[in-house]
Amino acid sequence: MKKKSAKDIFDTWALDYHAEGMEKGHWQSVSRAFREIPESDGNYLEIGFGNGYGLLHMTEHQYRNGLCYGLDISPNMAEITQKRLQAYNNVHLDTGNFLTWIPPVAVRFSCIFSMEVFYYFQDIQDGIDRAVSFLDPAGMLMVLVNYYTENTVTHSWPNDLGTRMTLWSASQYREGFEKAGLVKIRQIRLPGGDGLGTLCTWGKKD
């Protein structure tokens, strides 16, 4: 059976109950992680913004005096988010694969955030390295995942969804951040999601 792409999956989810379900299911973890992101008048990037609930928060809170950029692989998700955030003039949305995406000229980010995206990359280290290359000096990268080695209840997801995923352990995420040159790396498990909860790893550019 042919594997589904992440784009196919999220385009479908945008049109049924999954978009709203993801927001409700992820908000407990995401809202806790957001507490670690300081206020800024710089640029924020969210990789995989879904129906836009995280961008909405950042637009109204930490980055209300900055600019919020969002990238999602699903045009259908982007359409939903565009309608949701159309009243805000500090939001810029784009669609595409992060591993080939190029930011606007001269734009770098004080924070890059991602929820449930990096395990869709065939090479997670490539995703981490690419994100770090887009950070301002002292910029922050924060990656949240529920599909990781220690959280065995999620190991059926690739078969359940019919797609390919890359399984990393908590230590591999930490080591990946270290290899990319990040410092002050922290890692916690947040309540919410399945099993052991959401693995949250973040660090700053040296």
Short mmCIF file of C-alpha atoms in Angstrom, two decimals, residues 109-188:
data_model
loop_
_atom_site.label_atom_id
_atom_site.label_comp_id
_atom_site.label_asym_id
_atom_site.label_seq_id
_atom_site.Cartn_x
_atom_site.Cartn_y
_atom_site.Cartn_z
CA PHE A 109 13.57 34.59 14.04
CA SER A 110 13.91 35.14 17.76
CA CYS A 111 11.81 32.00 18.30
CA ILE A 112 10.93 28.99 16.15
CA PHE A 113 8.25 26.69 17.55
CA SER A 114 6.90 23.37 16.32
CA MET A 115 4.28 20.95 17.62
CA GLU A 116 4.05 17.41 16.19
CA VAL A 117 6.03 18.03 12.98
CA PHE A 118 9.67 16.96 13.27
CA TYR A 119 9.03 13.21 13.26
CA TYR A 120 7.56 13.56 9.77
CA PHE A 121 11.05 14.53 8.55
CA GLN A 122 13.10 11.65 7.21
CA ASP A 123 16.15 13.36 8.73
CA ILE A 124 15.22 15.08 11.99
CA GLN A 125 18.74 16.43 12.40
CA ASP A 126 18.40 18.20 9.06
CA GLY A 127 15.23 19.87 10.34
CA ILE A 128 16.92 20.98 13.56
CA ASP A 129 19.99 22.29 11.72
CA ARG A 130 17.84 24.18 9.24
CA ALA A 131 15.76 25.77 11.99
CA VAL A 132 18.89 26.88 13.86
CA SER A 133 20.25 28.49 10.69
CA PHE A 134 17.16 30.73 10.62
CA LEU A 135 17.51 31.95 14.22
CA ASP A 136 18.71 35.34 15.39
CA PRO A 137 21.73 35.34 17.68
CA ALA A 138 20.44 33.98 21.03
CA GLY A 139 17.23 32.88 19.28
CA MET A 140 15.22 29.96 20.67
CA LEU A 141 14.15 26.69 19.04
CA MET A 142 11.37 24.72 20.73
CA VAL A 143 10.21 21.32 19.43
CA LEU A 144 7.27 19.34 20.86
CA VAL A 145 6.50 15.72 19.94
CA ASN A 146 4.34 12.92 21.24
CA TYR A 147 5.85 10.27 18.97
CA TYR A 148 9.17 9.37 20.61
CA THR A 149 10.88 6.17 21.71
CA GLU A 150 9.93 6.23 25.38
CA ASN A 151 6.26 6.88 24.62
CA THR A 152 5.41 3.41 23.39
CA VAL A 153 1.65 3.99 23.11
CA THR A 154 2.33 6.16 20.05
CA HIS A 155 4.48 3.64 18.19
CA SER A 156 1.50 2.40 16.16
CA TRP A 157 0.94 5.83 14.59
CA PRO A 158 2.83 5.16 11.32
CA ASN A 159 0.71 2.06 10.67
CA ASP A 160 -2.48 3.70 11.92
CA LEU A 161 -2.04 6.67 9.59
CA GLY A 162 -0.35 4.84 6.74
CA THR A 163 2.57 7.22 6.67
CA ARG A 164 6.29 7.21 7.40
CA MET A 165 7.59 8.67 10.67
CA THR A 166 11.06 8.90 12.20
CA LEU A 167 11.32 7.66 15.77
CA TRP A 168 13.83 9.41 18.05
CA SER A 169 14.34 9.09 21.78
CA ALA A 170 14.43 11.99 24.22
CA SER A 171 18.21 11.75 24.36
CA GLN A 172 18.45 11.89 20.56
CA TYR A 173 16.46 15.14 20.51
CA ARG A 174 18.76 16.61 23.13
CA GLU A 175 21.85 15.42 21.24
CA GLY A 176 20.40 16.80 18.01
CA PHE A 177 20.07 20.22 19.59
CA GLU A 178 23.64 19.98 20.88
CA LYS A 179 24.96 18.98 17.43
CA ALA A 180 23.23 22.03 15.95
CA GLY A 181 25.15 24.27 18.35
CA LEU A 182 22.32 25.16 20.71
CA VAL A 183 23.04 25.88 24.37
CA LYS A 184 21.02 26.13 27.57
CA ILE A 185 19.08 23.09 26.37
CA ARG A 186 16.14 22.01 28.49
CA GLN A 187 13.82 19.06 28.13
CA ILE A 188 10.61 18.22 29.96
#
